Short mmCIF file of C-alpha atoms and ligand atoms in Angstrom, two decimals:
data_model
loop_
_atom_site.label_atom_id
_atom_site.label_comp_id
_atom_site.label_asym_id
_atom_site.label_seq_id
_atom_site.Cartn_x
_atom_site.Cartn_y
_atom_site.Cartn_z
CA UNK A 1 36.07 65.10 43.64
CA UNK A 2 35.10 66.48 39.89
CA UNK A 3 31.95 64.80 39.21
CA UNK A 4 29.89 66.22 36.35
CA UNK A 5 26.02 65.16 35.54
CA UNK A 6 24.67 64.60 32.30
CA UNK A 7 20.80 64.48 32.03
CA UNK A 8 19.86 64.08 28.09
CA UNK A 9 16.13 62.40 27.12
CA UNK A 10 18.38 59.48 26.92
CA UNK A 11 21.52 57.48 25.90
CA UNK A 12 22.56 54.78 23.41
CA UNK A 13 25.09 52.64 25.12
CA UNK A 14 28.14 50.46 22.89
CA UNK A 15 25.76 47.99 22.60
CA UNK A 16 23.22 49.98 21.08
CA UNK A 17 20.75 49.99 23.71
CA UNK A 18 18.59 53.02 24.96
CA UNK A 19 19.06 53.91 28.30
CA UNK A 20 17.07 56.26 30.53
CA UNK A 21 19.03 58.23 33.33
CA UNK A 22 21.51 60.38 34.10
CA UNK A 23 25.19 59.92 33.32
CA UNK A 24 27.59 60.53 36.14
CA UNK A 25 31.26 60.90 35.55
CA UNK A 26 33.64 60.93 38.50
CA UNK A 27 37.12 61.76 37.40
CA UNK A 28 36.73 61.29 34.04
CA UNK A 29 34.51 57.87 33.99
CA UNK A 30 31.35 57.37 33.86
CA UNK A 31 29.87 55.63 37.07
CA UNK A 32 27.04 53.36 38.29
CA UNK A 33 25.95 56.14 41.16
CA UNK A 34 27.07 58.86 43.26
CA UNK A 35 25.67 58.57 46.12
CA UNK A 36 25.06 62.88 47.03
CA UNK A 37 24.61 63.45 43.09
CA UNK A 38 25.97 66.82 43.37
CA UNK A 39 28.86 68.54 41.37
CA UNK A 40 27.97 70.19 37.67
CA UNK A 41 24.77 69.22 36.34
CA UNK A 42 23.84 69.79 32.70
CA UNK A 43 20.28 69.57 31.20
CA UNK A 44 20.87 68.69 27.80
CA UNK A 45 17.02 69.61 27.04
CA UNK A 46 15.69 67.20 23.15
CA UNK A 47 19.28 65.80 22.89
CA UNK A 48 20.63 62.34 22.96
CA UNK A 49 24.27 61.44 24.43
CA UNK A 50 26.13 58.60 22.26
CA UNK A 51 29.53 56.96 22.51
CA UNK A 52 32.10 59.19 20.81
CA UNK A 53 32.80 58.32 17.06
CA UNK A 54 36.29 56.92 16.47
CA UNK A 55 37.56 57.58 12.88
CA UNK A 56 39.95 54.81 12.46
CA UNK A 57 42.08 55.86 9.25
CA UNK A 58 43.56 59.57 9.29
CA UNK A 59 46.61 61.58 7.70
CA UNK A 60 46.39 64.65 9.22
CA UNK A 61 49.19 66.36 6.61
CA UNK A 62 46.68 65.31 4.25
CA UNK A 63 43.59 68.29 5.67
CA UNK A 64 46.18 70.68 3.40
CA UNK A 65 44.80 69.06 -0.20
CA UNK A 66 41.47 69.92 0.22
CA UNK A 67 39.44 71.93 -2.54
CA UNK A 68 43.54 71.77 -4.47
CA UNK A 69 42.91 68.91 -6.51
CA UNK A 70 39.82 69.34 -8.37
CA UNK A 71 40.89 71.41 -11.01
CA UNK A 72 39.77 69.80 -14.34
CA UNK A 73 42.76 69.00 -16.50
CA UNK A 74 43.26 67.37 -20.27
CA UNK A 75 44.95 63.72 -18.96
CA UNK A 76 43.10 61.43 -17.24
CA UNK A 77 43.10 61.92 -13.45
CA UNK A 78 42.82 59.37 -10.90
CA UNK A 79 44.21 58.13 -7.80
CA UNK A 80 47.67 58.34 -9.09
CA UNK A 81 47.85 61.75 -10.26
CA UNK A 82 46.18 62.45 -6.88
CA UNK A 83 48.83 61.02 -4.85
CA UNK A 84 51.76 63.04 -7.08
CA UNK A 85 49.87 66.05 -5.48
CA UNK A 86 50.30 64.43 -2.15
CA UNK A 87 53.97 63.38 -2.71
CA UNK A 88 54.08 67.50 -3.55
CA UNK A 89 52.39 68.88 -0.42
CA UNK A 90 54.57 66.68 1.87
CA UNK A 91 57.81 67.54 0.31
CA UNK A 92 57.67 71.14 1.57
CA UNK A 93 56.06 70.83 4.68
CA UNK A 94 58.11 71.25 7.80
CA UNK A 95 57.40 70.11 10.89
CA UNK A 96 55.52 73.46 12.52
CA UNK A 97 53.62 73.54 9.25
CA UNK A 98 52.78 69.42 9.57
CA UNK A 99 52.00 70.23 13.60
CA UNK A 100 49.76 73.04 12.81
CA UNK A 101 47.48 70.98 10.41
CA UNK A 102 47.47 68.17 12.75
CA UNK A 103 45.87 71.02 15.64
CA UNK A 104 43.47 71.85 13.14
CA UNK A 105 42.43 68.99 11.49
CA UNK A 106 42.39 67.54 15.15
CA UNK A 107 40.25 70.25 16.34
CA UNK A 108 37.23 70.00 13.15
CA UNK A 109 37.27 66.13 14.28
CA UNK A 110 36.37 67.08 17.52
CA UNK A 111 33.76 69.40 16.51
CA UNK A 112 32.43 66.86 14.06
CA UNK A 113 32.28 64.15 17.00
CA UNK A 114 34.71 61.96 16.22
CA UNK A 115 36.95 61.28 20.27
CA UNK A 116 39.49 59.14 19.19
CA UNK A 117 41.64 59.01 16.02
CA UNK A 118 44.31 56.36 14.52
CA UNK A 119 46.76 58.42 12.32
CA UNK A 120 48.45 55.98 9.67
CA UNK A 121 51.98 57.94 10.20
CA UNK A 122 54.67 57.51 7.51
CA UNK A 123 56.52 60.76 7.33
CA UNK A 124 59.18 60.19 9.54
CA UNK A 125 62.04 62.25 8.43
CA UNK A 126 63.02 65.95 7.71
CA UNK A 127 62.54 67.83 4.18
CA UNK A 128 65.17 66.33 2.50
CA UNK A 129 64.62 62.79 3.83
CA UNK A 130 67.47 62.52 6.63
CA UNK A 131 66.89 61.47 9.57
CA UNK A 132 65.64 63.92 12.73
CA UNK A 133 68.29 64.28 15.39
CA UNK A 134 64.92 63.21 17.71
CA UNK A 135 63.33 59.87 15.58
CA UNK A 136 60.49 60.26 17.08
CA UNK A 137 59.95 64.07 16.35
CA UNK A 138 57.05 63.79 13.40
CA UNK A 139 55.50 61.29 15.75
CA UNK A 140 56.19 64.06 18.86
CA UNK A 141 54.29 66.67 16.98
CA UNK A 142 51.18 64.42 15.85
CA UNK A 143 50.82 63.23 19.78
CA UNK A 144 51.25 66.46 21.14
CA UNK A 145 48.57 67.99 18.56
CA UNK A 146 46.03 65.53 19.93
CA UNK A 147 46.85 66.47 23.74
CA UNK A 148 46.90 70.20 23.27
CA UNK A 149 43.03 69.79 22.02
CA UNK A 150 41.79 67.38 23.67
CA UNK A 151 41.45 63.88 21.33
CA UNK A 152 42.35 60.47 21.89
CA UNK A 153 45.03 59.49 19.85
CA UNK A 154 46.13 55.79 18.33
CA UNK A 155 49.69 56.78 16.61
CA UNK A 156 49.92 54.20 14.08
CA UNK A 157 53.53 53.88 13.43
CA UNK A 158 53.97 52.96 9.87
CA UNK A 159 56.35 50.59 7.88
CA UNK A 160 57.61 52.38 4.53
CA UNK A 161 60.66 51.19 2.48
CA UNK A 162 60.15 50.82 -1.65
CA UNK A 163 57.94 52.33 -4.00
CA UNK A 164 56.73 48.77 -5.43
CA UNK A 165 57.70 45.42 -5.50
CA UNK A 166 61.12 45.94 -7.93
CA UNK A 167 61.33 49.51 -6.67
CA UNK A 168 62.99 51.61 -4.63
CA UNK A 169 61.99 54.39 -2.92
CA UNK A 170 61.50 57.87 -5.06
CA UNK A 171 63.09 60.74 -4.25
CA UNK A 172 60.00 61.80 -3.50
CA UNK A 173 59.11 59.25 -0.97
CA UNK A 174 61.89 59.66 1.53
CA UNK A 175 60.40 61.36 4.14
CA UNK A 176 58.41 57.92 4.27
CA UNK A 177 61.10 55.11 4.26
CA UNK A 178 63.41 52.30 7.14
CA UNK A 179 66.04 50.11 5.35
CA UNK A 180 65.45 47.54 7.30
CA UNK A 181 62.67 46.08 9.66
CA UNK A 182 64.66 46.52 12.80
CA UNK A 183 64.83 49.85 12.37
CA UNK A 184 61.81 50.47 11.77
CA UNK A 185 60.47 48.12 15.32
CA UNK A 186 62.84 50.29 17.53
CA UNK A 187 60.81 53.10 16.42
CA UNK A 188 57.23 51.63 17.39
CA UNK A 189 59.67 50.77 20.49
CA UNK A 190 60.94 54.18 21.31
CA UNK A 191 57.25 55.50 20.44
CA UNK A 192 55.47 53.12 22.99
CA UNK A 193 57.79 53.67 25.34
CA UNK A 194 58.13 57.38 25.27
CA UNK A 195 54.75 58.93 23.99
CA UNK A 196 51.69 56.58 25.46
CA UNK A 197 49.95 58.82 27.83
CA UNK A 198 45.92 59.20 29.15
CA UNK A 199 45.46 60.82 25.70
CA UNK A 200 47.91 58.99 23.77
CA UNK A 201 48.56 54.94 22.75
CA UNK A 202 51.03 53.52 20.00
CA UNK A 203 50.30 50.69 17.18
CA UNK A 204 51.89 49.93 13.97
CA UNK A 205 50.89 49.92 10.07
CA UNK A 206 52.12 48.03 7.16
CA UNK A 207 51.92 50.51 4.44
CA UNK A 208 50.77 48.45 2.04
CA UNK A 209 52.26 44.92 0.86
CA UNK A 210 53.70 47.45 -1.80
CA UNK A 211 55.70 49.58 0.09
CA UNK A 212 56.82 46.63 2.49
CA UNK A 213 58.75 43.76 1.77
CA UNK A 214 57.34 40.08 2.67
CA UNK A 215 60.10 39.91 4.81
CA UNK A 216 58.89 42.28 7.28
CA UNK A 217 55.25 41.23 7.76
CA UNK A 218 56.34 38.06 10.31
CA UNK A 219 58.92 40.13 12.82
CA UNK A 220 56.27 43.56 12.44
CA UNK A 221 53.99 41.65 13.19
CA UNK A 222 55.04 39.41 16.06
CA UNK A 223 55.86 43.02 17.79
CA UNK A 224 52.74 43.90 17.83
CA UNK A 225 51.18 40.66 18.76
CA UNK A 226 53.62 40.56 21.82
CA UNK A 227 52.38 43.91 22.46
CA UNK A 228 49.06 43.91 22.11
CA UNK A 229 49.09 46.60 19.91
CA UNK A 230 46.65 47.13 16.62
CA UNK A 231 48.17 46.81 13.56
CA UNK A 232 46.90 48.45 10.24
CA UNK A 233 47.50 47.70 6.59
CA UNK A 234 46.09 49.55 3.28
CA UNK A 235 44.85 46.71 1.55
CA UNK A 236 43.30 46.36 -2.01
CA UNK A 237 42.57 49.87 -2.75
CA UNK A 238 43.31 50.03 -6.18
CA UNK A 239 43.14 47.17 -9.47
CA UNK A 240 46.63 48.14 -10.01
CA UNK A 241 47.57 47.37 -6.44
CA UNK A 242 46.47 43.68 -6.95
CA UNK A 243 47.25 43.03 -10.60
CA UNK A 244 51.05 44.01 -9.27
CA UNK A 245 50.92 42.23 -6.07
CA UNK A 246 49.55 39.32 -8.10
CA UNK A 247 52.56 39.72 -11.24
CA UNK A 248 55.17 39.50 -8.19
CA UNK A 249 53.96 36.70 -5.55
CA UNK A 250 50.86 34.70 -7.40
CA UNK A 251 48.81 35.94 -4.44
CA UNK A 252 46.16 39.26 -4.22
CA UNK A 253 47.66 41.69 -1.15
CA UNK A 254 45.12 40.09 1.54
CA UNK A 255 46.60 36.41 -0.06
CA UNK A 256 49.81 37.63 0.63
CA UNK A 257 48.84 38.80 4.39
CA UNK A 258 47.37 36.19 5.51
CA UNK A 259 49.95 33.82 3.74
CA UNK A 260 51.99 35.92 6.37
CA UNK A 261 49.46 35.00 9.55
CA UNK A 262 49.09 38.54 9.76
CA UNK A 263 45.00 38.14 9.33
CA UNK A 264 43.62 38.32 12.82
CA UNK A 265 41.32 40.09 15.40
CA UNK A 266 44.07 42.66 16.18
CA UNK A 267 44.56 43.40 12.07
CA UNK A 268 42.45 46.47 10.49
CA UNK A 269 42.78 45.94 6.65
CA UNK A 270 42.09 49.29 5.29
CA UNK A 271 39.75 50.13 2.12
CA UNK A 272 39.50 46.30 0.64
CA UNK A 273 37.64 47.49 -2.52
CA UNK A 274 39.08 45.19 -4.89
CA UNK A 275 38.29 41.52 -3.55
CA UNK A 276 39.08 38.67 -5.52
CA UNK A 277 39.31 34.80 -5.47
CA UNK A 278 39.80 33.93 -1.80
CA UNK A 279 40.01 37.20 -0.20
CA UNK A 280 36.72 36.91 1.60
CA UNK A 281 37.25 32.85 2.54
CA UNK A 282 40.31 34.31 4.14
CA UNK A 283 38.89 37.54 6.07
CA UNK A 284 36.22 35.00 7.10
CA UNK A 285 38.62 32.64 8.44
CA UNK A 286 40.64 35.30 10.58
CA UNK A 287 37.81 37.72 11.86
CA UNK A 288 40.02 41.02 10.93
CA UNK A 289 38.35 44.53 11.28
CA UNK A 290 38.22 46.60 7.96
CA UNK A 291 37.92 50.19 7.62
CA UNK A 292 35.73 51.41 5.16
CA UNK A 293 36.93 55.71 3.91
CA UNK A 294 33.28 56.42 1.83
CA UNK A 295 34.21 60.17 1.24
CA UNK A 296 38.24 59.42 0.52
CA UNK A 297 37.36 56.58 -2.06
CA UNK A 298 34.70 58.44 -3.75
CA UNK A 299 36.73 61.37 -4.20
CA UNK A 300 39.89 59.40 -5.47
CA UNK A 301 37.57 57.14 -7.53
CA UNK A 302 38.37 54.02 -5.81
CA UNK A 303 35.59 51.65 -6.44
CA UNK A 304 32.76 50.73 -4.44
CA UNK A 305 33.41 47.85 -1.71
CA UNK A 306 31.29 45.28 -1.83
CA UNK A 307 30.01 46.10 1.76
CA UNK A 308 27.65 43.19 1.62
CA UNK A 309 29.69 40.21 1.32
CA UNK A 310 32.02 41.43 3.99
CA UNK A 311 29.14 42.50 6.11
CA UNK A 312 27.22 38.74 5.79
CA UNK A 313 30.65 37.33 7.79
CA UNK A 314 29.75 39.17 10.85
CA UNK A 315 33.40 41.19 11.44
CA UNK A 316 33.88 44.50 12.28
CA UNK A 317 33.61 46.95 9.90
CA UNK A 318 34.48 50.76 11.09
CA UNK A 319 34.98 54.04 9.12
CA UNK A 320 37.59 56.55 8.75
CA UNK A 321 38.02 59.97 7.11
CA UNK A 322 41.58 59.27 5.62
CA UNK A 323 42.23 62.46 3.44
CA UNK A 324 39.79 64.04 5.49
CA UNK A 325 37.71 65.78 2.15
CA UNK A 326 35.08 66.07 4.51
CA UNK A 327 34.51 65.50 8.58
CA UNK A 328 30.92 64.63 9.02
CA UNK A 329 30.81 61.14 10.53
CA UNK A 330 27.01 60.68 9.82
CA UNK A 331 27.91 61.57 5.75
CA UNK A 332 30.49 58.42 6.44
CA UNK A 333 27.95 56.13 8.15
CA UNK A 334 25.20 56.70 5.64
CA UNK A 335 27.25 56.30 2.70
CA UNK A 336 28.00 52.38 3.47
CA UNK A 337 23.84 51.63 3.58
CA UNK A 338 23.83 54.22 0.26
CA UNK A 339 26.54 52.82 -1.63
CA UNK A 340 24.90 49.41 -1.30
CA UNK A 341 21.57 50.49 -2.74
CA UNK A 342 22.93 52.10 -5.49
CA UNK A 343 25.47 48.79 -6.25
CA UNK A 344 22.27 46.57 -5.28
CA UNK A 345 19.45 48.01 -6.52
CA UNK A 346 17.79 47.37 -3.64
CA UNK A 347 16.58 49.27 -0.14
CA UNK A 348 17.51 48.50 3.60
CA UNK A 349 20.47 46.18 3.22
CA UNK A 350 23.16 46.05 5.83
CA UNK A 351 21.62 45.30 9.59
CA UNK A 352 19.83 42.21 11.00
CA UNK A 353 16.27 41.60 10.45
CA UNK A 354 14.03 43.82 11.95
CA UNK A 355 17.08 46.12 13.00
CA UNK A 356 16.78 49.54 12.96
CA UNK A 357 19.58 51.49 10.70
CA UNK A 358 21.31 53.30 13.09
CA UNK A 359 22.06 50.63 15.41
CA UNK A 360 24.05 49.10 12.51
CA UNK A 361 25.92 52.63 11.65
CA UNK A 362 26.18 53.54 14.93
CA UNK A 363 28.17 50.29 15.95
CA UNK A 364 30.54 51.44 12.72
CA UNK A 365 30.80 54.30 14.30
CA UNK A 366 31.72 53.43 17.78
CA UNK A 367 32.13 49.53 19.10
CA UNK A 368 33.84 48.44 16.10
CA UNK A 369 36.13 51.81 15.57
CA UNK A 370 37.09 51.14 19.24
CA UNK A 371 38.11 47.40 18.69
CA UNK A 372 40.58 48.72 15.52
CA UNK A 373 42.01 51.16 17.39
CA UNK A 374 42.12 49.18 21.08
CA UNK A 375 42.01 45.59 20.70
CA UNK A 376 41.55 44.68 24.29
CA UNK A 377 38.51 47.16 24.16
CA UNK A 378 35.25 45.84 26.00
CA UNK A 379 32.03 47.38 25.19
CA UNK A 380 30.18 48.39 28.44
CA UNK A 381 28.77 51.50 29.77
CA UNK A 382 29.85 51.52 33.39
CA UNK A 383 33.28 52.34 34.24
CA UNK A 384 34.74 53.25 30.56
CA UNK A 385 36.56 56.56 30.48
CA UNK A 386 33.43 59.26 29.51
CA UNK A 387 34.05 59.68 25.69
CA UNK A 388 30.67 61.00 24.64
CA UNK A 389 28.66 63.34 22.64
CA UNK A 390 25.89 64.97 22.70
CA UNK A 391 23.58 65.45 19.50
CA UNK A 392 19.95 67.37 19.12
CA UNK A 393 17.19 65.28 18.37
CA UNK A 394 15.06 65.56 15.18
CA UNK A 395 11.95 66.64 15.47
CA UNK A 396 10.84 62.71 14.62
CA UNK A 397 11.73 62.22 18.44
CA UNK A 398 8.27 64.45 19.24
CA UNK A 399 6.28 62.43 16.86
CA UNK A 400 7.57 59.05 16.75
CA UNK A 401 9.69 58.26 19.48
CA UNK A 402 13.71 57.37 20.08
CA UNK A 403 14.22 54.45 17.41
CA UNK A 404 12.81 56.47 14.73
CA UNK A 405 14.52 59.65 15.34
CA UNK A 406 17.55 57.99 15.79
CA UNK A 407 17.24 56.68 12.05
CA UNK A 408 16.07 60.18 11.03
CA UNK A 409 19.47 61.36 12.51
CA UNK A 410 21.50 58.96 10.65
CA UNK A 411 19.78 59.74 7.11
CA UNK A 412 20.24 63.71 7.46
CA UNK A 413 22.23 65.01 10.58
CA UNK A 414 25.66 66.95 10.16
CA UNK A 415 28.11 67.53 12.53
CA UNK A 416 26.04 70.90 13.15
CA UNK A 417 23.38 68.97 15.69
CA UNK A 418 26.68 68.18 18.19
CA UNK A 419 26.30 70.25 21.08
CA UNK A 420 28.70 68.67 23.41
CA UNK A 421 31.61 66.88 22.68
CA UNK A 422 33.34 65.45 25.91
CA UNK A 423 36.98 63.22 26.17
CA UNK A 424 37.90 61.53 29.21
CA UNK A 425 35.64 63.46 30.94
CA UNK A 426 36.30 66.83 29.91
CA UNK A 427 34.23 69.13 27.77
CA UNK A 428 36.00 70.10 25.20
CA UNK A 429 34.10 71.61 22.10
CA UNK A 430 30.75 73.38 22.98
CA UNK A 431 31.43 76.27 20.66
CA UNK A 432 33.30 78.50 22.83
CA UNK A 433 35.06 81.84 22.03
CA UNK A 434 38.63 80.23 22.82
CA UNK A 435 37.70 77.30 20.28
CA UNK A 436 37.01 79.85 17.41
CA UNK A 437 40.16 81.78 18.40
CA UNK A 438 42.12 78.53 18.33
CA UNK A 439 41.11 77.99 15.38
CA UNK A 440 41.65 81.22 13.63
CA UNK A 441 44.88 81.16 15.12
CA UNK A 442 45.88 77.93 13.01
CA UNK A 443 44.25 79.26 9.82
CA UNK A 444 45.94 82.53 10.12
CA UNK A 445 49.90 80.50 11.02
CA UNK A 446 48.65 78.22 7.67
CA UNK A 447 48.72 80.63 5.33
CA UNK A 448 52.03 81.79 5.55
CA UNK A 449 52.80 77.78 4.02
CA UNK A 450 50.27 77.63 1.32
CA UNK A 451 51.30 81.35 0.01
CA UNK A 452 54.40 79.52 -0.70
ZN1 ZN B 501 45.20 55.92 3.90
#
């Protein structure tokens, strides 16, 4: 039996709890006891083991625009010349290209701590937008890309068919697009059917109410319902998103979902910077996550969320790296408490009174990133497949104890301080020759795309 033994100076459970102890994992979940205690023991000598991060809003194609979209010009940038740039990168990526960023983009989350992923997926088809003999073949290579290094994987199957409400798709776009809703359910079919493995489950995503027709929010979602599948929407990113959604139906985009009964526990509504009129009377009413992408909507010039209001209902709120401009999920914690002081003027805002701030980042971080992604997910510490990391303690452990240090960590650690990051019971990033090979081995197959 494969039992491994992991003795830090102590753990923070789901719940946010410190716990004293060793961790034992038996074939790949962590149990009460064990009653000889012997297999592989590791000492993990001033560290602290936590619940794996979950980043909840990924496009791993998108790891390729980093550092190529900064350049300075004479017009006036913003998201929308961004995502021409995107539209660009996609059109000439083939599928080894699109599989080899998703092994290495996969591979930094690992080493940054995240252990489970939901990839918003929406390029479906080949190059010049036909369909793949295989339907499932972009899907194929994202899911086999998490197994080959190690990460848990929620394939978000995503709903694509216009370019706005009185427009059809681009040429640009149609990689992206389904004529019609059925075609696009007997895809998350196929998909749940054929790809869910230990590593591996299958959800759906609404692009936006943009990119979908009304029509399709009702049978999508009743799918998913029936499924018990998460389902993910981009909602409210942009002013221009709601002024249009707004000029077409009367109703802002999270008016127009929930008009649709699509607001609900299983729902993660994605960015939600641009609330208006009874957008947060209707979140409160329906108790959806939403996914908050700090470094992404900073670097498109999104807006700031008001964090605040939605954090006062008392729903989950969970973080993702979307564009993936940087992979440092403490950067992405700390920015929602930072963001808020700045807007607010004020210090210590998010958390309950007398709460320490990394219980409230850390839940962001872990319990509610595992409800988006797994809506039957129920936090407890015995039993749950091992999906843990482990993280050097500041030196404020030595002088002030656990709580303190575990703020200090949230205010200044980088992914640097993970030691250990384990999935399902296996180690799988502890800086190891084979990882930094791997790795150079992607780089090196990379280049040969962006040289062209
Ligand atoms: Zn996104």
């Amino acid at each position: 039996m494969d039992v491994l033994i992991l003795e830090p100076e102590f753990m923070v459970d789901f719940n946010g709890s410190i716990q004293q102890g060793p961790i034992i994992i038996e074939n790949g979940r962590i149990v009460k006891d064990h009653p000889k205690h012997n297999g592989t023991t590791i000492r993990l000598h001033n560290q602290v083991i936590l619940p794996g991060f979950v980043n909840c809003h990924s496009h791993a194609f998108q790891r390729g625009l980093r550092g190529l979209v900064e350049q300075k010009t004479d017009r006036i940038d913003s998201f929308f010349t961004w995502r021409e740039r995107m539209y660009q990168l996609i059109e000439s990526m083939s599928i080894t290209d699109f599989s080899l960023l998703a092994r290495l983009v996969y591979l930094e989350m690992l080493e940054a701590g995240f252990t489970h992923v939901g990839e918003f997926h929406y390029v479906h088809h080949d190059l010049k937008g036909a369909r793949f003999k295989d339907p499932l073949a972009m899907s194929r290579a994202l899911c086999d890309a998490a197994s080959e290094v190690g990460i848990n994987l929620v394939l978000l199957e995503c709903a694509y068919n216009r370019a706005n409400f009185d427009e059809p798709l681009l040429a640009r776009q149609q990689r992206f697009g389904h004529p019609h809703v059925d075609d696009f359910v007997s895809l998350v079919k196929q998909a749940h059917r054929e790809l869910e493995n230990d590593h591996v489950k299958v959800g759906a995503a609404i692009h936006s109410v943009r990119a979908v027709p009304e029509a399709w929010l009702s049978p999508i979602n009743e799918f998913v319902t029936h499924n018990a599948m998460p389902l993910h929407i981009h909602a409210s990113e942009q002013e221009q998103d709601v002024a249009d959604c707004l000029r077409h139906t009367g109703l802002s985009p999270i008016g127009l979902i929930h008009r649709n009964h699509l607001l609900a526990p299983h729902t993660t509504l994605v960015h939600t910077t641009h609330l208006i009129n009874d957008d947060l009377e209707a979140i409160k009413e329906s108790s959806p996550s939403i996914c908050i992408c700090p470094s992404t909507e900073k670097n498109l010039g999104d807006g700031v969320v008001k964090l605040l209001d939605l954090y006062r209902l008392g729903i989950n709120i969970c973080l993702g790296t979307d564009q993936h401009v940087r992979l440092d999920p403490f950067c992405e914690a700390r920015s929602l408490e930072e963001q808020e002081r700045l807007r607010l003027k004020k210090r210590t805002i998010l958390g309950k009174p007398d709460a320490f701030l990394h219980q409230t980042l850390l839940n962001c971080l872990n319990t509610s990133g595992m409800r988006s992604l797994y809506p039957t997910f129920v936090p407890s510490r015995i039993n749950q497949p091992a999906n843990l990391i482990a993280v050097t303690l500041p030196p404020e452990y030595q002088w002030h104890g656990p709580q303190v240090a575990l703020d200090a960590m949230m205010l200044s650690h980088t992914p640097a301080q993970i030691t250990h990051v384990i999935t399902n019971g296996h180690i799988v990033v502890h800086d190891s020759e084979s990882q930094l090979a791997e790795k150079q081995y992607l780089i090196n197959q990379l280049k040969k795309f962006f040289k062209n």
